[in-house]
Coordinates of C-alpha atoms and ligand atoms in Angstrom, one line a residue:
M1 CA -19.4 29.4 -3.2
S2 CA -19.3 27.5 0.0
E3 CA -16.5 26.9 1.7
N4 CA -17.1 23.5 1.4
H5 CA -16.7 23.5 -2.3
F6 CA -13.1 22.6 -4.1
D7 CA -12.1 23.0 -7.2
I8 CA -9.8 20.1 -6.6
I9 CA -10.7 17.3 -4.3
V10 CA -7.7 14.5 -3.8
A11 CA -9.2 11.1 -2.1
G12 CA -5.9 9.7 -0.7
A13 CA -2.9 10.8 0.9
G14 CA 0.2 8.6 -0.1
P15 CA 2.9 10.1 -2.8
A16 CA 0.3 9.9 -5.3
G17 CA -2.6 11.7 -3.8
L18 CA 0.5 14.5 -2.0
T19 CA 1.5 15.4 -5.3
A20 CA -1.6 15.3 -6.4
A21 CA -2.2 18.4 -4.1
I22 CA 1.4 19.5 -4.2
Y23 CA 0.1 20.0 -8.2
A24 CA -2.9 21.2 -7.6
A25 CA -2.2 23.7 -5.0
R26 CA 0.4 25.4 -7.3
G27 CA -1.5 25.4 -9.9
G28 CA -4.0 28.2 -8.0
V29 CA -7.3 25.7 -7.2
R30 CA -8.6 25.2 -4.2
C31 CA -7.6 22.1 -3.4
A32 CA -8.4 19.2 -0.7
V33 CA -6.8 16.1 0.1
A34 CA -8.8 13.6 2.1
G35 CA -5.8 12.0 3.8
G36 CA -8.3 9.5 6.4
V37 CA -6.8 9.5 10.2
A38 CA -3.9 8.8 9.2
P39 CA -2.4 10.7 5.8
G40 CA 0.7 8.9 4.5
G41 CA -0.8 5.8 3.2
Q42 CA 1.6 2.7 3.0
L43 CA 5.0 4.1 2.7
L44 CA 3.9 4.5 7.2
E45 CA 4.4 1.1 7.0
T46 CA 7.6 1.3 5.5
T47 CA 11.2 1.5 7.1
E48 CA 13.8 1.8 5.2
I49 CA 13.6 4.0 1.6
E50 CA 16.8 4.4 -0.4
N51 CA 15.3 4.3 -3.9
F52 CA 13.4 7.1 -4.4
P53 CA 15.3 10.1 -5.9
G54 CA 17.0 13.1 -3.7
F55 CA 17.7 11.3 -0.6
P56 CA 21.3 10.5 -0.7
E57 CA 21.3 8.4 2.1
P58 CA 18.5 6.3 2.7
T59 CA 14.7 7.7 4.7
T60 CA 12.5 6.3 6.1
G61 CA 8.7 6.3 5.0
P62 CA 6.9 8.3 7.5
D63 CA 10.0 10.9 7.7
L64 CA 9.4 11.4 3.4
M65 CA 5.3 11.7 3.8
M66 CA 6.0 13.9 6.3
R67 CA 7.7 15.9 4.4
M68 CA 5.1 15.7 1.6
I69 CA 2.3 16.3 4.1
K70 CA 4.0 19.5 5.1
Q71 CA 5.6 20.4 1.4
A72 CA 1.0 20.4 0.2
R73 CA -0.1 22.7 3.1
R74 CA 1.9 25.2 3.0
L75 CA 1.9 25.6 -0.9
G76 CA -2.5 25.9 0.5
A77 CA -3.8 22.4 -0.1
Q78 CA -5.8 22.1 3.0
V79 CA -5.1 17.8 4.4
L80 CA -8.0 16.2 6.1
Q81 CA -7.1 13.7 8.7
E82 CA -10.7 12.1 8.4
Q83 CA -11.8 9.4 6.1
L84 CA -13.9 9.2 2.9
S85 CA -16.9 7.4 3.5
A86 CA -19.3 7.9 0.0
C87 CA -19.0 9.5 -2.8
D88 CA -21.7 10.6 -5.2
L89 CA -19.9 10.9 -9.4
S90 CA -23.9 11.4 -10.7
A91 CA -24.4 14.6 -10.0
R92 CA -22.2 18.0 -10.7
P93 CA -20.1 18.9 -8.2
F94 CA -19.3 15.6 -7.7
T95 CA -20.4 15.3 -3.0
L96 CA -17.9 13.5 -1.2
T97 CA -18.6 12.4 2.0
V98 CA -15.6 13.3 4.5
G99 CA -15.6 12.2 8.0
A100 CA -18.4 15.0 9.0
K101 CA -18.6 16.4 6.1
K102 CA -20.3 16.7 2.9
L103 CA -17.3 18.9 0.5
T104 CA -18.5 19.2 -2.9
C105 CA -15.7 19.2 -6.3
D106 CA -15.4 20.2 -9.5
S107 CA -12.9 17.7 -10.7
L108 CA -11.7 14.2 -8.1
I109 CA -8.5 13.0 -8.2
I110 CA -8.6 9.2 -6.8
A111 CA -5.3 8.0 -5.2
T112 CA -6.7 5.7 -2.8
G113 CA -4.7 3.1 -3.4
A114 CA -4.1 -0.4 -2.1
R115 CA -4.5 -2.1 0.7
A116 CA -2.5 -5.4 2.2
R117 CA -4.3 -9.2 0.8
W118 CA -5.0 -11.4 3.5
L119 CA -3.7 -15.8 2.7
G120 CA -8.2 -15.5 3.5
L121 CA -7.3 -19.2 6.0
E122 CA -10.5 -19.5 8.9
S123 CA -7.4 -19.6 11.1
E124 CA -5.2 -16.5 9.9
T125 CA -8.3 -14.6 10.8
K126 CA -8.5 -16.3 14.2
Y127 CA -4.8 -14.7 15.5
R128 CA -4.7 -12.1 14.0
N129 CA -3.2 -10.1 16.4
K130 CA -2.7 -13.1 18.7
G131 CA 0.5 -14.0 16.5
V132 CA -1.1 -13.4 12.8
S133 CA -0.2 -9.9 12.0
G134 CA -0.1 -7.6 8.2
C135 CA 2.5 -5.3 9.4
A136 CA 5.7 -5.8 10.3
T137 CA 7.0 -2.6 10.9
C138 CA 4.1 -2.0 13.3
D139 CA 4.2 -5.6 15.0
G140 CA 8.1 -6.7 14.5
F141 CA 9.2 -5.2 18.0
F142 CA 6.7 -8.2 19.7
Y143 CA 9.0 -11.2 19.4
K144 CA 12.3 -9.6 20.5
G145 CA 14.5 -13.3 20.7
K146 CA 11.2 -15.3 18.8
T147 CA 11.1 -17.2 15.7
I148 CA 9.0 -16.1 13.7
A149 CA 7.7 -16.4 9.3
V150 CA 7.1 -14.5 6.4
V151 CA 4.6 -15.5 3.9
G152 CA 5.2 -14.1 -0.2
G153 CA 8.3 -14.1 -1.9
G154 CA 8.3 -9.8 -3.2
D155 CA 9.6 -6.9 -2.4
S156 CA 7.6 -6.1 0.7
A157 CA 8.3 -10.0 2.2
A158 CA 12.0 -9.9 1.4
E159 CA 11.6 -6.4 3.0
D160 CA 9.9 -7.7 5.9
A161 CA 12.1 -10.7 6.2
L162 CA 15.6 -8.4 6.9
F163 CA 13.2 -5.9 9.3
L164 CA 12.1 -8.1 12.0
T165 CA 15.8 -9.9 11.9
K166 CA 16.8 -7.1 13.7
F167 CA 14.2 -8.1 16.8
A168 CA 13.4 -11.7 15.7
E169 CA 16.0 -15.0 16.6
K170 CA 15.4 -17.0 13.4
V171 CA 13.2 -15.7 10.3
H172 CA 11.1 -18.7 7.7
L173 CA 10.5 -16.9 4.7
V174 CA 8.3 -18.7 3.0
H175 CA 7.4 -18.5 -0.5
R176 CA 5.1 -21.0 -3.0
R177 CA 7.3 -20.7 -6.1
D178 CA 11.3 -22.0 -5.6
Q179 CA 12.9 -18.7 -7.3
L180 CA 11.8 -15.0 -5.2
R181 CA 10.4 -12.0 -6.8
A182 CA 11.7 -9.7 -4.8
A183 CA 14.9 -7.3 -5.8
H184 CA 18.2 -8.3 -7.1
R185 CA 19.7 -6.6 -4.4
L186 CA 17.0 -7.2 -1.4
Q187 CA 17.2 -11.8 -2.7
E188 CA 21.4 -11.2 -1.7
K189 CA 20.9 -9.3 1.9
I190 CA 18.6 -11.8 2.6
R191 CA 20.8 -14.8 1.6
A192 CA 23.6 -12.5 3.3
N193 CA 21.4 -12.7 7.0
P194 CA 22.4 -16.2 8.5
K195 CA 18.9 -15.5 10.2
V196 CA 17.0 -15.5 7.3
E197 CA 16.2 -19.1 6.4
I198 CA 13.8 -19.3 3.1
V199 CA 11.6 -22.2 3.1
Y200 CA 10.6 -22.2 -1.2
D201 CA 7.7 -24.9 -2.5
H202 CA 5.4 -24.2 0.6
V203 CA 1.6 -22.0 1.5
P204 CA 0.5 -21.9 4.9
E205 CA -2.2 -24.7 5.5
E206 CA -3.2 -23.6 8.8
F207 CA -2.3 -21.9 12.0
L208 CA -2.1 -23.5 15.1
G209 CA -2.1 -22.7 18.7
G210 CA -3.5 -21.9 22.1
D211 CA -4.5 -18.4 23.3
R212 CA -2.1 -17.7 20.7
L213 CA -0.2 -18.5 17.3
E214 CA 2.5 -21.1 18.3
T215 CA 2.7 -23.7 15.2
L216 CA 2.5 -22.8 10.9
R217 CA 1.4 -25.8 9.0
L218 CA 2.9 -25.6 5.9
K219 CA 2.0 -27.7 2.8
N220 CA 4.9 -28.7 -0.1
V221 CA 3.0 -27.4 -3.0
R222 CA 5.3 -30.2 -4.7
T223 CA 4.4 -33.2 -3.1
G224 CA 1.9 -32.4 -0.5
E225 CA 4.1 -32.6 2.2
K226 CA 3.0 -30.7 5.4
K227 CA 6.0 -29.2 7.5
D228 CA 4.6 -27.7 10.8
L229 CA 7.4 -24.6 11.9
A230 CA 7.0 -23.5 15.6
V231 CA 6.9 -19.9 15.4
S232 CA 5.4 -17.2 17.6
G233 CA 4.3 -14.7 14.6
A234 CA 3.6 -14.5 11.1
F235 CA 3.4 -12.0 9.1
I236 CA 1.8 -11.9 5.6
A237 CA 3.4 -10.1 2.6
I238 CA 1.2 -11.0 0.3
G239 CA 0.6 -8.1 -2.6
H240 CA -2.3 -5.6 -2.3
D241 CA -5.1 -5.0 -3.8
P242 CA -6.4 -1.6 -4.8
E243 CA -8.7 0.5 -2.3
T244 CA -12.0 1.3 -4.9
A245 CA -15.1 -0.1 -2.8
V246 CA -16.3 3.8 -2.1
F247 CA -16.7 4.4 -5.4
G248 CA -18.7 1.1 -6.4
D249 CA -19.1 0.8 -9.6
A250 CA -19.3 4.2 -10.9
L251 CA -15.8 4.2 -12.0
K252 CA -14.3 1.4 -15.0
K253 CA -12.6 -1.1 -12.9
D254 CA -10.2 -3.6 -14.4
A255 CA -10.8 -8.3 -13.6
E256 CA -8.4 -7.0 -10.4
G257 CA -10.2 -4.5 -9.6
Y258 CA -8.3 -1.3 -10.7
L259 CA -9.2 1.8 -12.0
V260 CA -9.2 2.1 -15.4
T261 CA -7.4 5.3 -17.1
D262 CA -5.9 6.5 -20.9
A263 CA -3.0 7.3 -20.4
R264 CA -2.8 10.7 -19.3
C265 CA -5.5 9.7 -16.3
A266 CA -8.0 10.0 -16.8
T267 CA -11.2 7.9 -15.7
S268 CA -14.2 6.3 -17.3
V269 CA -16.3 9.5 -15.8
E270 CA -15.4 13.3 -17.1
G271 CA -13.2 15.7 -14.1
V272 CA -12.4 12.3 -12.2
Y273 CA -8.9 10.9 -12.3
A274 CA -7.0 7.9 -11.0
A275 CA -3.3 8.3 -10.2
G276 CA -1.1 5.6 -8.2
D277 CA -1.3 2.1 -7.1
V278 CA -5.2 2.9 -7.5
M279 CA -4.6 2.4 -11.1
D280 CA -1.1 0.9 -11.1
P281 CA -1.0 -3.5 -10.6
H282 CA 2.6 -2.9 -12.1
Y283 CA 5.4 -1.3 -11.0
R284 CA 3.3 0.5 -7.8
Q285 CA 6.5 2.2 -6.5
A286 CA 6.1 5.5 -4.9
I287 CA 8.2 6.9 -7.3
V288 CA 6.0 5.6 -9.9
A289 CA 2.6 7.1 -7.7
A290 CA 4.4 10.5 -7.3
G291 CA 4.1 10.9 -11.2
T292 CA 1.1 9.7 -11.8
G293 CA -0.5 11.9 -9.2
C294 CA 1.4 14.9 -11.0
M295 CA -0.4 13.6 -14.2
A296 CA -3.5 13.4 -13.0
A297 CA -3.6 17.0 -10.9
M298 CA -1.7 18.5 -14.3
E299 CA -5.1 17.1 -16.9
A300 CA -7.8 18.0 -13.2
L301 CA -6.0 21.7 -13.9
K302 CA -6.8 21.4 -17.5
Y303 CA -10.5 20.0 -17.6
L304 CA -11.2 23.1 -15.1
Q305 CA -9.9 25.1 -17.5
E306 CA -11.7 24.3 -20.2
K307 CA -14.4 24.3 -18.1
K308 CA -14.1 27.2 -18.0
G309 CA -13.9 28.5 -21.5
Ligands
NAP401 P1 4.0 -8.8 -5.1 O1 5.3 -7.7 -5.9 O2 2.3 -8.7 -5.4 O3 4.6 -10.0 -4.7 C1 3.6 -10.7 -3.4 C2 4.1 -11.8 -3.0 O4 3.5 -12.7 -2.5 C3 4.5 -13.0 -4.9 O5 5.9 -13.4 -4.9 C4 3.4 -13.7 -4.4 O6 3.8 -15.3 -5.7 C5 3.0 -14.3 -3.1 N1 1.7 -14.4 -2.7 C6 0.7 -13.7 -4.3 N2 -0.2 -14.4 -3.3 C7 0.2 -15.5 -2.7 C8 -0.7 -15.7 -2.2 N3 -2.3 -16.1 -2.1 N4 -0.5 -17.4 -0.8 C9 1.2 -17.8 -1.0 N5 2.1 -16.5 -2.0 C10 1.2 -15.2 -2.5 O7 3.7 -7.5 -4.4 P2 4.3 -6.9 -2.4 O8 5.7 -7.2 -2.2 O9 3.6 -6.5 -2.3 O10 5.3 -5.5 -3.8 C11 4.1 -4.6 -3.9 C12 4.7 -3.7 -4.9 O11 5.2 -2.7 -4.2 C13 5.9 -3.5 -6.2 O12 6.0 -3.6 -7.0 C14 7.0 -4.1 -5.4 O13 8.4 -3.6 -6.1 C15 7.0 -2.7 -4.7 N6 7.6 -2.6 -3.3 C16 8.5 -2.0 -3.6 C17 9.5 -1.8 -2.7 C18 10.7 -1.2 -3.0 O14 11.4 -0.7 -3.9 N7 11.6 -1.2 -1.0 C19 9.6 -3.5 -1.0 C20 8.0 -3.1 -1.4 C21 7.4 -2.9 -2.6 P3 4.7 -15.4 -6.5 O15 6.2 -14.4 -6.6 O16 4.4 -16.5 -6.5 O17 3.1 -14.8 -8.0

């Protein structure tokens, strides 16, 4: 077989993809990971992690991911720092375009994760990278001593708000309901932090300013009243959408676009498995992603074994 053929290709290099690669490589098959330009997935944008077992002291997302990449490579998986741009599942072996290369595989594990969601306001696009950001870890540093807003009420928003207090003078946490969704422990930390003020029952209506963002106009969802916050930054943390565009309509998806699998991570195409956030709208945790990555790899190995007869 050509050097561009693999028994298993894993698309995505977050905790799901890398765990799948670790298991596939240990299973004795040829395995490549299409990891994108910066392998590591969403955890690269996470700060402190204190709920991944095995780390009694908090670790960071990038540190955890670098360890997983190193581990996968040591066991023999080829972690490619190139983007998956096309995928043909209509013929076997499957063909994938990864960077400039055409790679083929007998089994595919999709672990492409999910991408941050935007509000969809025109003014949000206008001020993107001019005050509006989707990545607190990347851009927080630029807001030393400033007043900023974080939009959302989940773990990401709460975590971002806390992280941003390291730089900002004041953080408005804007949430559309009267209750946060974030984990209890994060809510406690938020409430104990004097720099964070929670603005309940409000949604962003418009981002305003000159060259850069100066004002976030909010609407009260109960009364319809408008309110302006003077902010130089606004971080959007309102959830994620699964990354499935490259697979077109080849695989069954649910109404939200998540890949549909059976209890053993098998998708609607035989030999194609899915793991992690791309198939999990519910838990979306690194440890769950790693768990489903392991399951997908074990199923793919079994599929290859049965195919050989
Ligand atoms: P999420 O849990 O889906 O929360 C999204 C938040 O944004 C919700 O509060 C939601 O409001 C709000 N929202 C959604 N669409 C909106 C819109 N158009 N306008 C205004 N607000 C909107 O997403 P997430 O916080 O990114 O977390 C995703 C998953 O990752 C979760 O399972 C979370 O537990 C996990 N996570 C874990 C950690 C950790 O353990 N350290 C850190 C980050 C994320 P409603 O509440 O009204 O729905």
